[in-house]
XYZ file of C-alpha atoms in Angstrom:
388
model
C 3.324 1.947 -26.017
C 4.022 5.034 -27.886
C 3.440 7.322 -24.619
C 6.825 6.251 -23.335
C 8.210 8.859 -25.941
C 6.001 11.608 -25.182
C 5.395 14.182 -22.230
C 3.100 13.037 -19.963
C 1.787 14.553 -16.587
C -0.071 13.005 -13.766
C -2.326 15.122 -11.448
C -4.222 14.268 -8.263
C -5.889 16.415 -5.490
C -3.562 15.752 -2.785
C -1.122 12.832 -1.507
C -1.226 12.862 2.337
C -2.596 9.345 3.087
C -3.138 5.913 1.998
C -6.540 5.512 0.225
C -8.126 4.284 -2.967
C -7.294 7.101 -5.217
C -3.491 6.921 -4.012
C -3.647 3.320 -5.130
C -4.817 4.435 -8.645
C -2.119 6.994 -8.920
C 0.312 4.589 -7.777
C -0.489 2.203 -10.717
C -0.547 5.016 -12.963
C 3.149 6.075 -11.775
C 4.255 2.629 -12.633
C 2.742 2.839 -16.139
C 4.416 6.350 -16.652
C 7.344 6.357 -14.084
C 8.903 9.524 -15.807
C 5.787 11.508 -15.561
C 5.945 14.202 -12.969
C 2.934 14.177 -10.349
C 1.385 17.420 -9.804
C -0.504 17.923 -6.566
C -1.808 20.422 -3.859
C -0.320 18.810 -0.974
C 2.467 16.078 -0.625
C 2.928 14.558 2.816
C 5.543 11.738 2.949
C 4.893 10.927 6.468
C 1.291 10.293 5.696
C 2.211 8.149 2.532
C 5.586 6.881 1.451
C 4.633 5.163 -1.778
C 6.106 7.995 -4.026
C 9.739 8.150 -2.799
C 11.757 8.946 -5.885
C 8.822 10.090 -8.006
C 8.813 13.550 -9.332
C 5.986 14.989 -6.973
C 5.455 18.681 -7.835
C 3.473 20.971 -5.449
C 2.910 24.610 -5.211
C 2.087 27.400 -2.798
C -0.621 25.171 -1.035
C 2.229 22.832 0.211
C 3.042 25.509 3.008
C -0.436 24.900 4.856
C -0.456 21.878 7.266
C -2.129 18.723 6.271
C -4.615 19.007 8.998
C -6.014 22.136 7.061
C -6.805 20.206 3.940
C -10.540 19.864 4.470
C -11.024 23.740 4.491
C -8.775 24.448 1.528
C -11.151 23.544 -1.181
C -11.621 27.174 -2.497
C -7.964 27.618 -2.532
C -7.344 24.269 -4.426
C -9.946 25.395 -7.035
C -7.799 28.537 -7.660
C -4.484 26.500 -7.648
C -5.384 23.876 -10.132
C -7.608 26.213 -12.218
C -4.228 28.240 -12.827
C -2.038 25.290 -13.295
C -0.970 25.304 -17.212
C 0.147 21.942 -18.287
C -0.490 22.698 -21.982
C 3.172 21.564 -22.823
C 2.137 17.791 -22.135
C 1.027 15.421 -24.840
C -1.282 13.606 -22.220
C -2.598 14.538 -18.743
C -4.113 12.166 -16.657
C -6.007 13.462 -13.367
C -6.919 11.272 -10.589
C -9.642 13.063 -8.752
C -12.685 13.395 -6.814
C -12.208 17.150 -6.200
C -10.474 20.115 -7.724
C -7.488 18.569 -9.741
C -9.672 18.300 -12.928
C -9.418 21.866 -13.346
C -5.886 21.985 -14.902
C -5.400 23.419 -18.311
C -4.406 21.145 -21.127
C -3.248 22.165 -24.505
C -6.737 21.039 -25.972
C -8.440 23.053 -23.324
C -6.662 26.292 -24.071
C -7.126 25.930 -27.830
C -10.745 25.322 -27.641
C -11.033 28.656 -25.701
C -8.956 30.296 -28.515
C -5.827 30.969 -26.528
C -2.912 32.342 -28.166
C 0.606 30.854 -27.780
C -0.685 27.410 -26.594
C 2.530 25.202 -26.156
C 0.794 22.075 -27.332
C -2.713 22.580 -28.884
C -3.088 18.844 -29.414
C -2.430 17.760 -25.768
C -5.154 15.775 -24.200
C -6.503 15.381 -20.720
C -7.956 12.248 -19.455
C -9.923 12.692 -16.116
C -9.933 9.583 -13.896
C -12.940 10.743 -11.646
C -13.998 8.846 -8.622
C -17.154 11.035 -8.211
C -18.212 14.660 -8.573
C -16.866 16.595 -5.578
C -18.939 15.293 -3.016
C -19.172 18.035 -0.547
C -20.490 20.312 -3.256
C -22.942 17.822 -4.598
C -24.252 14.574 -3.756
C -23.063 14.509 0.034
C -23.588 18.325 0.647
C -26.359 17.589 3.415
C -24.229 15.186 5.041
C -21.139 17.582 5.024
C -23.337 20.501 6.514
C -24.706 18.126 9.256
C -21.240 17.265 10.320
C -18.348 18.979 8.699
C -16.000 17.191 11.312
C -14.401 20.257 12.874
C -15.953 19.674 16.354
C -16.495 22.996 18.337
C -15.616 24.887 15.094
C -18.333 23.208 13.117
C -20.945 26.082 13.373
C -18.253 28.371 11.898
C -17.282 26.029 9.125
C -20.895 25.244 8.114
C -21.819 29.027 8.046
C -18.748 29.759 5.647
C -19.488 26.649 3.474
C -23.005 27.656 2.910
C -21.950 31.201 2.021
C -19.507 30.099 -0.536
C -21.480 27.000 -1.929
C -23.006 28.770 -4.840
C -19.486 30.276 -6.370
C -17.874 26.936 -5.421
C -20.374 24.758 -7.355
C -20.003 27.268 -10.254
C -16.250 26.796 -10.299
C -16.533 23.160 -10.088
C -18.864 23.191 -13.066
C -16.415 25.191 -15.021
C -13.662 22.923 -14.085
C -15.597 19.792 -15.096
C -15.698 21.040 -18.636
C -11.987 21.066 -18.884
C -11.106 17.361 -19.610
C -11.385 15.966 -22.814
C -12.528 12.611 -21.631
C -13.772 10.893 -18.366
C -12.912 7.571 -17.058
C -14.640 6.511 -13.586
C -14.769 3.587 -11.105
C -18.241 2.093 -11.165
C -21.763 2.377 -12.653
C -22.857 4.482 -9.491
C -20.062 6.987 -10.208
C -20.890 7.119 -14.007
C -24.380 8.120 -13.198
C -23.188 10.842 -10.694
C -21.106 12.369 -13.438
C -23.672 12.473 -15.821
C -26.227 13.955 -13.172
C -24.055 16.713 -11.757
C -21.583 17.402 -14.883
C -23.649 16.526 -17.682
C -20.539 14.378 -18.871
C -20.305 10.775 -20.234
C -17.730 8.682 -18.696
C -16.390 5.189 -19.276
C -16.208 2.575 -16.601
C -12.495 1.226 -15.805
C -12.757 -0.142 -12.250
C -9.716 0.794 -10.275
C -6.761 -1.767 -9.526
C -6.886 -4.083 -6.780
C -4.089 -6.305 -5.574
C -6.097 -9.547 -5.810
C -3.180 -11.965 -6.354
C -1.119 -10.207 -3.592
C -3.981 -10.771 -1.296
C -4.708 -14.262 -2.185
C -1.164 -15.308 -1.635
C -0.821 -13.549 1.580
C -3.945 -15.245 2.951
C -2.495 -18.611 2.286
C -1.729 -20.753 5.243
C -3.388 -18.337 7.605
C -3.858 -19.501 11.047
C -6.858 -17.515 11.334
C -8.742 -19.120 8.342
C -9.010 -22.383 9.939
C -9.360 -21.081 13.580
C -12.742 -20.728 15.362
C -12.524 -17.062 15.185
C -16.122 -15.369 15.018
C -15.536 -11.826 14.389
C -16.629 -9.408 11.839
C -14.145 -6.687 10.351
C -13.698 -3.213 9.116
C -10.673 -1.910 7.287
C -10.864 1.854 6.541
C -9.862 5.282 7.140
C -11.707 6.514 9.971
C -13.603 9.528 8.831
C -17.267 10.370 9.593
C -18.871 9.711 6.350
C -17.505 5.806 6.248
C -20.010 5.332 8.987
C -17.992 2.599 10.965
C -20.279 4.027 13.852
C -22.888 1.914 12.591
C -20.753 -1.257 12.552
C -19.860 -0.583 16.132
C -23.327 -0.039 17.340
C -24.941 -3.067 15.239
C -22.278 -5.501 16.505
C -22.508 -4.228 20.232
C -26.297 -4.595 20.239
C -26.083 -8.052 18.717
C -23.050 -9.177 21.086
C -20.761 -9.865 17.928
C -17.149 -9.308 17.966
C -15.550 -6.529 15.753
C -12.177 -5.698 14.628
C -11.591 -2.238 13.226
C -8.250 -1.835 11.435
C -6.964 1.707 10.414
C -6.930 5.343 11.621
C -8.177 8.677 10.888
C -9.767 11.819 12.195
C -12.752 10.066 13.745
C -10.698 7.483 15.541
C -11.032 8.762 19.041
C -14.757 9.410 18.345
C -15.296 5.582 17.478
C -13.262 4.639 20.674
C -15.717 6.547 22.679
C -18.475 5.028 20.835
C -17.154 1.438 21.666
C -17.196 2.623 25.422
C -14.396 0.131 26.333
C -16.529 -2.845 25.242
C -14.509 -6.132 24.874
C -16.616 -6.970 21.846
C -14.828 -3.987 19.817
C -11.008 -3.996 19.165
C -8.987 -1.371 17.202
C -5.710 -2.295 15.560
C -3.525 0.064 13.674
C -2.694 0.264 9.903
C -0.794 -2.818 8.974
C 1.170 -4.305 6.147
C -0.623 -6.119 3.423
C 0.279 -9.605 4.570
C -0.969 -9.123 8.061
C -3.970 -7.397 6.990
C -5.086 -10.382 4.517
C -4.537 -12.751 7.409
C -7.352 -10.751 9.501
C -9.611 -10.500 6.572
C -9.242 -14.320 5.778
C -10.067 -15.237 9.341
C -13.214 -12.842 9.679
C -16.658 -14.173 9.538
C -17.626 -11.325 7.234
C -16.635 -7.934 6.054
C -18.767 -4.756 7.173
C -19.296 -1.963 4.777
C -21.715 0.448 5.929
C -20.555 3.347 3.702
C -21.910 4.982 0.529
C -18.696 5.034 -1.857
C -18.411 5.192 -5.600
C -16.355 1.898 -5.380
C -14.464 0.664 -2.291
C -11.309 -1.246 -2.835
C -11.185 -2.497 0.766
C -14.279 -4.751 0.398
C -12.821 -6.026 -2.825
C -9.491 -6.957 -0.862
C -11.551 -8.658 1.600
C -13.590 -10.864 -1.157
C -10.102 -11.726 -2.684
C -9.302 -13.751 0.406
C -12.555 -15.327 0.574
C -14.161 -13.293 3.344
C -17.997 -12.470 2.282
C -19.026 -8.556 2.401
C -22.049 -7.081 4.107
C -22.431 -3.832 2.178
C -25.009 -1.005 2.133
C -26.752 -1.535 -1.288
C -26.046 1.987 -2.778
C -22.937 2.998 -4.452
C -20.160 1.123 -6.018
C -20.794 -1.947 -3.989
C -23.523 -2.875 -6.169
C -20.634 -3.540 -9.022
C -19.211 -6.651 -7.025
C -21.385 -7.576 -4.148
C -23.892 -10.355 -5.449
C -26.558 -11.410 -2.979
C -25.969 -14.889 -1.751
C -22.845 -15.514 -4.000
C -20.291 -13.371 -2.084
C -22.072 -11.397 0.258
C -25.177 -9.546 1.136
C -26.673 -5.914 0.408
C -28.788 -4.103 3.114
C -31.338 -1.396 2.339
C -30.927 1.385 4.891
C -27.811 3.262 6.186
C -28.903 2.620 9.759
C -27.584 0.169 12.456
C -30.970 -1.461 12.405
C -30.706 -2.320 8.907
C -27.160 -3.714 9.304
C -28.377 -5.762 12.298
C -31.133 -7.242 10.188
C -28.545 -8.041 7.495
C -25.885 -9.748 9.971
C -28.577 -11.984 11.296
C -29.785 -12.913 7.843
C -26.260 -13.292 6.544
C -25.460 -15.818 9.578
C -28.272 -18.076 8.293
C -26.666 -18.235 4.813
C -23.708 -20.478 3.471
C -20.919 -19.293 1.268
C -18.271 -21.081 -0.840
C -14.792 -19.505 -0.109
C -13.486 -20.330 -3.593
C -16.592 -18.845 -5.199
C -16.035 -15.557 -3.440
C -12.371 -15.373 -4.276
C -13.230 -15.830 -7.918
C -15.893 -13.320 -7.945
C -13.237 -10.401 -7.950
C -10.501 -11.822 -10.392
C -11.987 -9.281 -12.798
C -10.623 -6.291 -10.613
C -6.874 -7.277 -11.039
C -4.112 -4.975 -11.882
C -3.154 -6.252 -15.154
C -6.745 -5.836 -16.346
C -6.603 -2.160 -15.175
C -3.370 -1.697 -16.980
C -4.614 -3.067 -20.105
C -8.093 -1.176 -20.172
C -6.558 2.271 -19.215
C -3.750 2.054 -21.926
C -6.246 0.621 -24.635
C -8.608 3.734 -23.588
C -5.836 6.161 -23.836
C -4.388 4.966 -27.233
C -8.039 4.957 -28.785
C -8.656 8.442 -27.648
C -5.268 9.746 -28.654
C -5.881 8.838 -32.213
C-alpha cells in the first residue's frame, strides 16, 4: 500500500489494560508498524502488547491508572489540543475523547493559517459515542463505581455534563470519516453525533482460537458449566450471570479481572457453583470456552469480541438481545438472544437454551467472516478509497 511511504499516526483514548479497543489498535499497529501511537495514558504493566512501539503520551501520563475514569474532562482538553496536522493519515480508535485530535483537513476547514499538511485526513474508528455522556449516562449516574465516593462523583458529573456534552459534540465533528463496529454502534453515532459511519467489524483471532481448541480434553468431557470471559466492570452485568446460575443450580466459570472483582466474589458468597479464574493465555482460554455448555453475555455492548471468540471454538452464546450481539448471534443457529437485562430473563433463556440442539461445526463457521484478514482488507480498502 502507498501508505507505507506516508506519515501515519494512530490515536487511542488510553492503553492501560486488555480489551476490544486494544485488539483493534494492535492490528492497526501491525498494518502501520512505523506509525507513532498517541494516547493519554500508557500502562505497560496492564498490557504488554505494545513493547517496542512508539507510544507517545503527554502530561496525563503522570496520573495513576486508577484515576482514569474521572479524567474525562482532562482528556477532552488534552486531545482537543493535540495538533497532528503534519500527518497524511490519522486513525483514531476511540469510544471516548481521542476523536478530538486536530488533523490537517480539520484545521484547514476552520481556515487556520500555517497548517502543516492541509490534505491530511482523519479516519475515526469509533466503537460508540462516549457512553458516560450519552446512551449509558443514567447507568453511570446510578453507579459511578467509586464506592463511598459515589455521591461526590455523581454530583460533580451532573454539574459538568452540559459542557462535557458540548465539547464531545464539537470533537465529533473533527474526523473526516467514521468507521464503526456494528449496526447498533452505527445507529448510536447517527443518533448522538449526526454522523454517518461505515461498518467494519473488529478483527477477531478466529483461526487461532479454532486451532487452540482442537484436541481439548474439556470438549469431550462431561463438563456442564457456563462461562463468562470479560473485564469485570459494573456495566458488563456479570452479576446477572452469577444470580441466574446460582438460582438455577448451574455451574459458572468466570475468567478475568477488573474493578468489580471483589464485588462479584461477594455476590457469589462462596458458592461452589461459581468459580473465578484469572486472565489466561489464548490457548488455555480456548480450551475452557470449547468445553463450556454455553457462553453467557448479559452486557449491552456495541460489539463484543469475547463472545465471538467463544463461537469460534463452537461454544453457543446466550446474549442480551440489544447492541452488537445481534450482528453475530442467530437464534437457534449459534445461540439465543434474551429480551430483558435481568436475571429472570437470563434464567428463562438458559432453560430454553438447554432444550435446544446446536451443531458445533455450524457454530464455528458462523463467525468466519470476522477474521483478521477480512478486517485488514476492509480497513485498507476504505482508507485507500477515501484518500483519493
